[in-house]
Amino acid sequence: MKQIAIIFLLIVIFIGCGEERISEERVNNRAKINSLLLLTEEELLDAVNRVRNRGHICCIDEGVVGPSPALKWNQFLTFSAKEHSRDMAFSNTFSHNGSGTSYDITGSLEGEKSLFSERIHRHLEIESIPTGENIAVGIVNIDEVLDAWLKSPKHCANIMSKEFTDMGMAVVTNEDSSYGIYWTQDFARID
């Protein structure tokens, strides 16, 4: 028995010697991702509401949009956002439409790719309400992802819209995917 354990240990050591060393950049990126994943829902919501509170030029005909009323965190919108972030991360896709794979839960129920509004309505169990969605990939910082969305007129309009009252947000990582980190931010008006 001891001989088997010694042989196993030698095999592990031998295999380990051949592995590439993890680059410093990859270690730093993992640290950033780990700290991002520790952000609370309150911290994510506060970051968005700070932007809404000060207003922003969304590069659309409206000029400066906002200040806008603070959004409320909605767990059902978070479930919708998590479903989509997970779908993108594990189907290795980047789109507002679901992948149509088994990771696209809402789409799988219908036998087709899901639309963001279908995912939101399914999780909220409310039809015919205003909805919006922002997605991003590869960004490991809340301030950087908000900055990227604010530079996009449609994403900025979602963040600043006075029509929305509630928000949910989710970040999912998969190191084996093209982008590694996937964000979804879902909005709705819930009266």
Tab-separated table of N, CA, C and O in Angstrom, residues 14-129:
chain	number	residue	atom	x	y	z
A	14	PHE	N	5.931	14.477	-10.913
A	14	PHE	CA	6.464	14.455	-12.272
A	14	PHE	C	5.553	15.245	-13.209
A	14	PHE	O	6.020	16.075	-13.997
A	15	ILE	N	4.235	15.016	-13.111
A	15	ILE	CA	3.297	15.739	-13.978
A	15	ILE	C	3.335	17.227	-13.658
A	15	ILE	O	3.338	18.064	-14.544
A	16	GLY	N	3.385	17.569	-12.383
A	16	GLY	CA	3.401	18.965	-11.964
A	16	GLY	C	4.612	19.716	-12.472
A	16	GLY	O	4.549	20.907	-12.735
A	17	CYS	N	5.743	19.032	-12.618
A	17	CYS	CA	6.963	19.699	-13.089
A	17	CYS	C	6.840	20.153	-14.529
A	17	CYS	O	7.503	21.097	-14.936
A	18	GLY	N	5.980	19.495	-15.300
A	18	GLY	CA	5.843	19.847	-16.710
A	18	GLY	C	4.843	20.950	-16.976
A	18	GLY	O	4.754	21.442	-18.083
A	19	GLU	N	4.051	21.340	-15.985
A	19	GLU	CA	3.040	22.369	-16.204
A	19	GLU	C	3.692	23.739	-16.385
A	19	GLU	O	4.728	24.027	-15.809
A	20	GLU	N	3.039	24.549	-17.207
A	20	GLU	CA	3.515	25.924	-17.375
A	20	GLU	C	3.207	26.705	-16.110
A	20	GLU	O	2.237	26.452	-15.419
A	21	ARG	N	4.054	27.647	-15.820
A	21	ARG	CA	3.801	28.517	-14.673
A	21	ARG	C	2.693	29.495	-15.043
A	21	ARG	O	2.632	29.989	-16.160
A	22	ILE	N	1.830	29.754	-14.078
A	22	ILE	CA	0.755	30.706	-14.300
A	22	ILE	C	1.365	32.104	-14.376
A	22	ILE	O	2.133	32.507	-13.514
A	23	SER	N	1.008	32.817	-15.424
A	23	SER	CA	1.569	34.155	-15.602
A	23	SER	C	1.063	35.104	-14.519
A	23	SER	O	-0.006	34.917	-13.943
A	24	GLU	N	1.839	36.123	-14.248
A	24	GLU	CA	1.468	37.128	-13.252
A	24	GLU	C	0.172	37.818	-13.656
A	24	GLU	O	-0.686	38.103	-12.819
A	25	GLU	N	-0.006	38.058	-14.952
A	25	GLU	CA	-1.215	38.707	-15.443
A	25	GLU	C	-2.450	37.856	-15.135
A	25	GLU	O	-3.481	38.365	-14.708
A	26	ARG	N	-2.337	36.550	-15.348
A	26	ARG	CA	-3.465	35.653	-15.077
A	26	ARG	C	-3.788	35.627	-13.585
A	26	ARG	O	-4.953	35.627	-13.200
A	27	VAL	N	-2.791	35.639	-12.744
A	27	VAL	CA	-3.007	35.670	-11.298
A	27	VAL	C	-3.691	36.974	-10.906
A	27	VAL	O	-4.652	36.983	-10.131
A	28	ASN	N	-3.230	38.101	-11.451
A	28	ASN	CA	-3.847	39.401	-11.164
A	28	ASN	C	-5.288	39.440	-11.643
A	28	ASN	O	-6.162	39.987	-10.972
A	29	ASN	N	-5.550	38.862	-12.830
A	29	ASN	CA	-6.899	38.830	-13.366
A	29	ASN	C	-7.812	38.002	-12.461
A	29	ASN	O	-8.945	38.391	-12.192
A	30	ARG	N	-7.315	36.857	-11.998
A	30	ARG	CA	-8.101	36.023	-11.075
A	30	ARG	C	-8.412	36.781	-9.797
A	30	ARG	O	-9.513	36.690	-9.261
A	31	ALA	N	-7.457	37.530	-9.292
A	31	ALA	CA	-7.674	38.309	-8.071
A	31	ALA	C	-8.758	39.361	-8.301
A	31	ALA	O	-9.622	39.576	-7.449
A	32	LYS	N	-8.721	40.030	-9.461
A	32	LYS	CA	-9.744	41.021	-9.785
A	32	LYS	C	-11.119	40.365	-9.883
A	32	LYS	O	-12.113	40.902	-9.393
A	33	ILE	N	-11.188	39.217	-10.551
A	33	ILE	CA	-12.456	38.507	-10.691
A	33	ILE	C	-12.972	38.077	-9.328
A	33	ILE	O	-14.152	38.247	-9.018
A	34	ASN	N	-12.089	37.549	-8.490
A	34	ASN	CA	-12.517	37.121	-7.160
A	34	ASN	C	-13.059	38.287	-6.347
A	34	ASN	O	-14.063	38.153	-5.648
A	35	SER	N	-12.412	39.457	-6.434
A	35	SER	CA	-12.912	40.612	-5.679
A	35	SER	C	-14.234	41.102	-6.267
A	35	SER	O	-15.121	41.536	-5.530
A	36	LEU	N	-14.399	41.019	-7.586
A	36	LEU	CA	-15.661	41.397	-8.219
A	36	LEU	C	-16.788	40.490	-7.745
A	36	LEU	O	-17.876	40.951	-7.412
A	37	LEU	N	-16.525	39.196	-7.685
A	37	LEU	CA	-17.553	38.247	-7.282
A	37	LEU	C	-17.950	38.405	-5.819
A	37	LEU	O	-19.000	37.912	-5.405
A	38	LEU	N	-17.142	39.115	-5.046
A	38	LEU	CA	-17.463	39.368	-3.644
A	38	LEU	C	-18.339	40.608	-3.458
A	38	LEU	O	-18.826	40.865	-2.362
A	39	LEU	N	-18.529	41.390	-4.543
A	39	LEU	CA	-19.388	42.563	-4.432
A	39	LEU	C	-20.805	42.134	-4.061
A	39	LEU	O	-21.326	41.150	-4.578
A	40	THR	N	-21.421	42.886	-3.185
A	40	THR	CA	-22.791	42.577	-2.784
A	40	THR	C	-23.775	43.195	-3.776
A	40	THR	O	-23.411	44.088	-4.555
A	41	GLU	N	-25.005	42.726	-3.707
A	41	GLU	CA	-26.052	43.303	-4.541
A	41	GLU	C	-26.182	44.798	-4.254
A	41	GLU	O	-26.354	45.600	-5.171
A	42	GLU	N	-26.060	45.157	-2.996
A	42	GLU	CA	-26.163	46.567	-2.602
A	42	GLU	C	-25.058	47.405	-3.247
A	42	GLU	O	-25.310	48.516	-3.723
A	43	GLU	N	-23.841	46.870	-3.309
A	43	GLU	CA	-22.730	47.615	-3.925
A	43	GLU	C	-22.941	47.782	-5.420
A	43	GLU	O	-22.655	48.845	-5.982
A	44	LEU	N	-23.456	46.746	-6.092
A	44	LEU	CA	-23.740	46.842	-7.524
A	44	LEU	C	-24.845	47.874	-7.774
A	44	LEU	O	-24.727	48.727	-8.655
A	45	LEU	N	-25.902	47.796	-6.986
A	45	LEU	CA	-27.017	48.734	-7.132
A	45	LEU	C	-26.569	50.170	-6.838
A	45	LEU	O	-26.917	51.097	-7.574
A	46	ASP	N	-25.776	50.355	-5.797
A	46	ASP	CA	-25.274	51.691	-5.463
A	46	ASP	C	-24.452	52.285	-6.602
A	46	ASP	O	-24.566	53.481	-6.902
A	47	ALA	N	-23.642	51.470	-7.259
A	47	ALA	CA	-22.814	51.960	-8.371
A	47	ALA	C	-23.707	52.463	-9.507
A	47	ALA	O	-23.452	53.526	-10.093
A	48	VAL	N	-24.762	51.722	-9.819
A	48	VAL	CA	-25.683	52.130	-10.887
A	48	VAL	C	-26.460	53.375	-10.461
A	48	VAL	O	-26.612	54.322	-11.240
A	49	ASN	N	-26.941	53.387	-9.231
A	49	ASN	CA	-27.735	54.539	-8.779
A	49	ASN	C	-26.905	55.821	-8.663
A	49	ASN	O	-27.437	56.913	-8.846
A	50	ARG	N	-25.608	55.697	-8.406
A	50	ARG	CA	-24.745	56.894	-8.411
A	50	ARG	C	-24.736	57.516	-9.808
A	50	ARG	O	-24.796	58.744	-9.955
A	51	VAL	N	-24.661	56.685	-10.836
A	51	VAL	CA	-24.674	57.177	-12.221
A	51	VAL	C	-26.030	57.818	-12.516
A	51	VAL	O	-26.104	58.908	-13.082
A	52	ARG	N	-27.110	57.142	-12.141
A	52	ARG	CA	-28.456	57.682	-12.385
A	52	ARG	C	-28.652	59.016	-11.661
A	52	ARG	O	-29.296	59.923	-12.185
A	53	ASN	N	-28.107	59.132	-10.485
A	53	ASN	CA	-28.277	60.329	-9.667
A	53	ASN	C	-27.595	61.553	-10.284
A	53	ASN	O	-28.100	62.668	-10.170
A	54	ARG	N	-26.482	61.358	-10.941
A	54	ARG	CA	-25.766	62.518	-11.485
A	54	ARG	C	-26.183	62.853	-12.914
A	54	ARG	O	-25.858	63.916	-13.415
A	55	GLY	N	-26.863	61.940	-13.609
A	55	GLY	CA	-27.246	62.179	-14.996
A	55	GLY	C	-26.087	61.874	-15.938
A	55	GLY	O	-24.937	61.736	-15.497
A	56	HIS	N	-26.384	61.750	-17.222
A	56	HIS	CA	-25.341	61.404	-18.182
A	56	HIS	C	-25.787	61.786	-19.587
A	56	HIS	O	-26.974	61.754	-19.910
A	57	ILE	N	-24.840	62.139	-20.435
A	57	ILE	CA	-25.118	62.360	-21.850
A	57	ILE	C	-25.027	61.000	-22.538
A	57	ILE	O	-23.962	60.385	-22.582
A	58	CYS	N	-26.153	60.533	-23.056
A	58	CYS	CA	-26.186	59.195	-23.656
A	58	CYS	C	-25.985	59.213	-25.174
A	58	CYS	O	-26.327	58.253	-25.859
A	59	CYS	N	-25.455	60.295	-25.713
A	59	CYS	CA	-25.166	60.382	-27.157
A	59	CYS	C	-26.402	60.114	-28.003
A	59	CYS	O	-26.324	59.490	-29.058
A	60	ILE	N	-27.529	60.521	-27.506
A	60	ILE	CA	-28.761	60.419	-28.277
A	60	ILE	C	-29.395	61.798	-28.319
A	60	ILE	O	-28.947	62.729	-27.670
A	61	ASP	N	-30.456	61.948	-29.064
A	61	ASP	CA	-31.081	63.250	-29.276
A	61	ASP	C	-31.519	63.935	-27.989
A	61	ASP	O	-31.700	65.143	-27.974
A	62	GLU	N	-31.679	63.196	-26.921
A	62	GLU	CA	-32.185	63.757	-25.677
A	62	GLU	C	-31.164	64.619	-24.943
A	62	GLU	O	-31.522	65.312	-24.000
A	63	GLY	N	-29.903	64.578	-25.317
A	63	GLY	CA	-28.877	65.317	-24.586
A	63	GLY	C	-28.598	64.647	-23.256
A	63	GLY	O	-28.482	63.437	-23.177
A	64	VAL	N	-28.536	65.436	-22.194
A	64	VAL	CA	-28.275	64.867	-20.869
A	64	VAL	C	-29.534	64.139	-20.402
A	64	VAL	O	-30.631	64.687	-20.450
A	65	VAL	N	-29.359	62.905	-19.958
A	65	VAL	CA	-30.461	62.117	-19.434
A	65	VAL	C	-30.278	62.031	-17.926
A	65	VAL	O	-29.204	61.710	-17.438
A	66	GLY	N	-31.339	62.327	-17.208
A	66	GLY	CA	-31.263	62.251	-15.753
A	66	GLY	C	-31.043	63.626	-15.173
A	66	GLY	O	-31.060	64.625	-15.883
A	67	PRO	N	-30.869	63.714	-13.900
A	67	PRO	CA	-30.831	62.608	-12.970
A	67	PRO	C	-32.146	61.811	-13.000
A	67	PRO	O	-33.191	62.342	-13.321
A	68	SER	N	-32.023	60.538	-12.658
A	68	SER	CA	-33.152	59.623	-12.661
A	68	SER	C	-33.331	59.051	-11.262
A	68	SER	O	-32.357	58.917	-10.521
A	69	PRO	N	-34.565	58.692	-10.917
A	69	PRO	CA	-34.806	58.111	-9.588
A	69	PRO	C	-34.005	56.825	-9.394
A	69	PRO	O	-33.712	56.103	-10.351
A	70	ALA	N	-33.669	56.557	-8.155
A	70	ALA	CA	-32.907	55.341	-7.832
A	70	ALA	C	-33.716	54.097	-8.190
A	70	ALA	O	-34.937	54.066	-8.059
A	71	LEU	N	-32.999	53.094	-8.668
A	71	LEU	CA	-33.595	51.792	-8.950
A	71	LEU	C	-33.645	50.969	-7.666
A	71	LEU	O	-32.872	51.198	-6.741
A	72	LYS	N	-34.541	50.005	-7.632
A	72	LYS	CA	-34.588	49.032	-6.541
A	72	LYS	C	-34.015	47.714	-7.050
A	72	LYS	O	-34.147	47.384	-8.234
A	73	TRP	N	-33.374	46.978	-6.158
A	73	TRP	CA	-32.854	45.653	-6.504
A	73	TRP	C	-34.027	44.699	-6.550
A	73	TRP	O	-34.892	44.698	-5.664
A	74	ASN	N	-34.068	43.866	-7.601
A	74	ASN	CA	-35.140	42.890	-7.748
A	74	ASN	C	-34.522	41.512	-7.933
A	74	ASN	O	-33.789	41.286	-8.904
A	75	GLN	N	-34.818	40.627	-7.011
A	75	GLN	CA	-34.221	39.293	-7.043
A	75	GLN	C	-34.649	38.498	-8.273
A	75	GLN	O	-33.872	37.720	-8.818
A	76	PHE	N	-35.880	38.703	-8.755
A	76	PHE	CA	-36.347	37.960	-9.924
A	76	PHE	C	-35.631	38.429	-11.195
A	76	PHE	O	-35.324	37.632	-12.077
A	77	LEU	N	-35.336	39.740	-11.270
A	77	LEU	CA	-34.524	40.234	-12.387
A	77	LEU	C	-33.098	39.699	-12.277
A	77	LEU	O	-32.444	39.440	-13.287
A	78	THR	N	-32.620	39.517	-11.050
A	78	THR	CA	-31.295	38.931	-10.847
A	78	THR	C	-31.275	37.478	-11.325
A	78	THR	O	-30.312	37.034	-11.948
A	79	PHE	N	-32.355	36.733	-11.061
A	79	PHE	CA	-32.442	35.351	-11.550
A	79	PHE	C	-32.390	35.324	-13.080
A	79	PHE	O	-31.709	34.494	-13.680
A	80	SER	N	-33.100	36.259	-13.709
A	80	SER	CA	-33.097	36.354	-15.169
A	80	SER	C	-31.695	36.684	-15.683
A	80	SER	O	-31.200	36.070	-16.641
A	81	ALA	N	-31.048	37.658	-15.036
A	81	ALA	CA	-29.693	38.059	-15.430
A	81	ALA	C	-28.708	36.906	-15.233
A	81	ALA	O	-27.847	36.662	-16.085
A	82	LYS	N	-28.852	36.193	-14.137
A	82	LYS	CA	-27.943	35.067	-13.854
A	82	LYS	C	-28.130	33.959	-14.892
A	82	LYS	O	-27.158	33.374	-15.366
A	83	GLU	N	-29.386	33.688	-15.242
A	83	GLU	CA	-29.645	32.670	-16.273
A	83	GLU	C	-28.915	33.033	-17.561
A	83	GLU	O	-28.261	32.194	-18.175
A	84	HIS	N	-29.006	34.308	-17.954
A	84	HIS	CA	-28.401	34.687	-19.228
A	84	HIS	C	-26.876	34.744	-19.153
A	84	HIS	O	-26.193	34.288	-20.081
A	85	SER	N	-26.329	35.275	-18.059
A	85	SER	CA	-24.868	35.298	-17.920
A	85	SER	C	-24.311	33.874	-17.931
A	85	SER	O	-23.284	33.604	-18.564
A	86	ARG	N	-24.983	32.970	-17.238
A	86	ARG	CA	-24.535	31.571	-17.201
A	86	ARG	C	-24.630	30.940	-18.594
A	86	ARG	O	-23.734	30.227	-19.023
A	87	ASP	N	-25.724	31.228	-19.286
A	87	ASP	CA	-25.888	30.714	-20.647
A	87	ASP	C	-24.741	31.190	-21.539
A	87	ASP	O	-24.095	30.377	-22.221
A	88	MET	N	-24.454	32.488	-21.515
A	88	MET	CA	-23.366	32.997	-22.362
A	88	MET	C	-22.020	32.398	-21.972
A	88	MET	O	-21.234	32.014	-22.839
A	89	ALA	N	-21.756	32.302	-20.666
A	89	ALA	CA	-20.458	31.806	-20.201
A	89	ALA	C	-20.231	30.341	-20.576
A	89	ALA	O	-19.125	29.977	-20.977
A	90	PHE	N	-21.264	29.525	-20.471
A	90	PHE	CA	-21.059	28.091	-20.687
A	90	PHE	C	-21.425	27.625	-22.091
A	90	PHE	O	-21.041	26.526	-22.494
A	91	SER	N	-22.112	28.459	-22.870
A	91	SER	CA	-22.314	28.137	-24.286
A	91	SER	C	-21.321	28.904	-25.151
A	91	SER	O	-21.317	28.769	-26.368
A	92	ASN	N	-20.490	29.728	-24.493
A	92	ASN	CA	-19.457	30.514	-25.159
A	92	ASN	C	-20.048	31.396	-26.264
A	92	ASN	O	-19.597	31.398	-27.398
A	93	THR	N	-21.092	32.150	-25.881
A	93	THR	CA	-21.751	33.065	-26.809
A	93	THR	C	-21.802	34.456	-26.194
A	93	THR	O	-21.597	34.625	-24.998
A	94	PHE	N	-22.098	35.440	-27.036
A	94	PHE	CA	-22.276	36.806	-26.558
A	94	PHE	C	-23.375	37.450	-27.390
A	94	PHE	O	-23.161	37.868	-28.524
A	95	SER	N	-24.580	37.476	-26.832
A	95	SER	CA	-25.737	38.001	-27.538
A	95	SER	C	-26.860	38.243	-26.544
A	95	SER	O	-26.922	37.588	-25.502
A	96	HIS	N	-27.751	39.162	-26.894
A	96	HIS	CA	-28.950	39.346	-26.059
A	96	HIS	C	-29.892	38.156	-26.216
A	96	HIS	O	-30.715	37.913	-25.338
A	97	ASN	N	-29.781	37.445	-27.322
A	97	ASN	CA	-30.578	36.229	-27.498
A	97	ASN	C	-29.893	35.077	-26.776
A	97	ASN	O	-28.675	34.998	-26.729
A	98	GLY	N	-30.707	34.181	-26.243
A	98	GLY	CA	-30.161	32.989	-25.617
A	98	GLY	C	-29.484	32.114	-26.658
A	98	GLY	O	-29.685	32.283	-27.872
A	99	SER	N	-28.704	31.161	-26.198
A	99	SER	CA	-27.925	30.306	-27.099
A	99	SER	C	-28.757	29.216	-27.766
A	99	SER	O	-28.339	28.647	-28.767
A	100	GLY	N	-29.907	28.885	-27.194
A	100	GLY	CA	-30.693	27.774	-27.716
A	100	GLY	C	-30.184	26.430	-27.242
A	100	GLY	O	-30.727	25.390	-27.607
A	101	THR	N	-29.132	26.431	-26.415
A	101	THR	CA	-28.597	25.188	-25.856
A	101	THR	C	-29.291	24.893	-24.524
A	101	THR	O	-30.150	25.658	-24.085
A	102	SER	N	-28.874	23.836	-23.877
A	102	SER	CA	-29.461	23.492	-22.574
A	102	SER	C	-29.175	24.560	-21.519
A	102	SER	O	-29.870	24.638	-20.506
A	103	TYR	N	-28.163	25.411	-21.739
A	103	TYR	CA	-27.869	26.501	-20.800
A	103	TYR	C	-28.896	27.623	-20.906
A	103	TYR	O	-29.054	28.411	-19.984
A	104	ASP	N	-29.565	27.716	-22.023
A	104	ASP	CA	-30.614	28.717	-22.248
A	104	ASP	C	-31.922	28.124	-21.717
A	104	ASP	O	-32.732	27.596	-22.465
A	105	ILE	N	-32.130	28.228	-20.424
A	105	ILE	CA	-33.258	27.553	-19.775
A	105	ILE	C	-34.594	28.015	-20.341
A	105	ILE	O	-35.449	27.201	-20.685
A	106	THR	N	-34.797	29.317	-20.448
A	106	THR	CA	-36.056	29.833	-20.979
A	106	THR	C	-36.256	29.370	-22.417
A	106	THR	O	-37.352	28.930	-22.779
A	107	GLY	N	-35.205	29.432	-23.226
A	107	GLY	CA	-35.310	28.961	-24.611
A	107	GLY	C	-35.572	27.464	-24.693
A	107	GLY	O	-36.361	27.003	-25.524
A	108	SER	N	-34.941	26.702	-23.822
A	108	SER	CA	-35.121	25.250	-23.813
A	108	SER	C	-36.570	24.878	-23.534
A	108	SER	O	-37.081	23.899	-24.077
A	109	LEU	N	-37.232	25.673	-22.699
A	109	LEU	CA	-38.640	25.399	-22.386
A	109	LEU	C	-39.526	25.572	-23.617
A	109	LEU	O	-40.553	24.905	-23.751
A	110	GLU	N	-39.124	26.471	-24.514
A	110	GLU	CA	-39.897	26.747	-25.725
A	110	GLU	C	-39.336	26.050	-26.962
A	110	GLU	O	-39.912	26.132	-28.035
A	111	GLY	N	-38.159	25.432	-26.830
A	111	GLY	CA	-37.541	24.760	-27.968
A	111	GLY	C	-36.877	25.698	-28.952
A	111	GLY	O	-36.720	25.369	-30.123
A	112	GLU	N	-36.489	26.877	-28.489
A	112	GLU	CA	-35.815	27.846	-29.366
A	112	GLU	C	-34.950	28.773	-28.517
A	112	GLU	O	-34.948	28.690	-27.291
A	113	LYS	N	-34.258	29.699	-29.163
A	113	LYS	CA	-33.443	30.685	-28.443
A	113	LYS	C	-34.361	31.675	-27.732
A	113	LYS	O	-35.353	32.132	-28.299
A	114	SER	N	-34.006	32.021	-26.494
A	114	SER	CA	-34.832	32.971	-25.752
A	114	SER	C	-34.474	34.412	-26.116
A	114	SER	O	-33.363	34.696	-26.546
A	115	LEU	N	-35.440	35.285	-25.941
A	115	LEU	CA	-35.234	36.724	-26.065
A	115	LEU	C	-35.136	37.290	-24.653
A	115	LEU	O	-35.707	36.730	-23.713
A	116	PHE	N	-34.444	38.430	-24.479
A	116	PHE	CA	-34.262	38.948	-23.126
A	116	PHE	C	-35.601	39.231	-22.462
A	116	PHE	O	-35.784	38.975	-21.274
A	117	SER	N	-36.562	39.755	-23.211
A	117	SER	CA	-37.862	40.075	-22.615
A	117	SER	C	-38.581	38.807	-22.154
A	117	SER	O	-39.268	38.823	-21.125
A	118	GLU	N	-38.405	37.704	-22.884
A	118	GLU	CA	-39.014	36.437	-22.470
A	118	GLU	C	-38.418	35.950	-21.154
A	118	GLU	O	-39.147	35.477	-20.274
A	119	ARG	N	-37.099	36.075	-21.017
A	119	ARG	CA	-36.454	35.646	-19.765
A	119	ARG	C	-36.951	36.496	-18.599
A	119	ARG	O	-37.282	35.979	-17.534
A	120	ILE	N	-37.016	37.802	-18.802
A	120	ILE	CA	-37.460	38.704	-17.740
A	120	ILE	C	-38.907	38.408	-17.360
A	120	ILE	O	-39.238	38.252	-16.185
A	121	HIS	N	-39.790	38.316	-18.357
A	121	HIS	CA	-41.204	38.049	-18.079
A	121	HIS	C	-41.386	36.694	-17.391
A	121	HIS	O	-42.208	36.571	-16.480
A	122	ARG	N	-40.606	35.701	-17.789
A	122	ARG	CA	-40.709	34.376	-17.170
A	122	ARG	C	-40.349	34.444	-15.691
A	122	ARG	O	-41.045	33.891	-14.848
A	123	HIS	N	-39.279	35.132	-15.372
A	123	HIS	CA	-38.839	35.184	-13.982
A	123	HIS	C	-39.725	36.086	-13.121
A	123	HIS	O	-39.942	35.804	-11.940
A	124	LEU	N	-40.237	37.153	-13.696
A	124	LEU	CA	-41.110	38.054	-12.944
A	124	LEU	C	-42.547	37.538	-12.864
A	124	LEU	O	-43.306	37.959	-12.006
A	125	GLU	N	-42.896	36.679	-13.819
A	125	GLU	CA	-44.277	36.193	-13.957
A	125	GLU	C	-45.241	37.354	-14.181
A	125	GLU	O	-46.359	37.371	-13.663
A	126	ILE	N	-44.758	38.349	-14.927
A	126	ILE	CA	-45.568	39.508	-15.299
A	126	ILE	C	-45.351	39.737	-16.790
A	126	ILE	O	-44.221	39.777	-17.258
A	127	GLU	N	-46.425	39.900	-17.532
A	127	GLU	CA	-46.317	40.185	-18.967
A	127	GLU	C	-46.539	41.674	-19.215
A	127	GLU	O	-47.041	42.395	-18.359
A	128	SER	N	-46.179	42.124	-20.377
A	128	SER	CA	-46.477	43.468	-20.872
A	128	SER	C	-45.990	44.591	-19.963
A	128	SER	O	-46.736	45.514	-19.644
A	129	ILE	N	-44.755	44.505	-19.547
A	129	ILE	CA	-44.139	45.611	-18.814
A	129	ILE	C	-42.881	46.027	-19.560
A	129	ILE	O	-42.269	45.217	-20.254
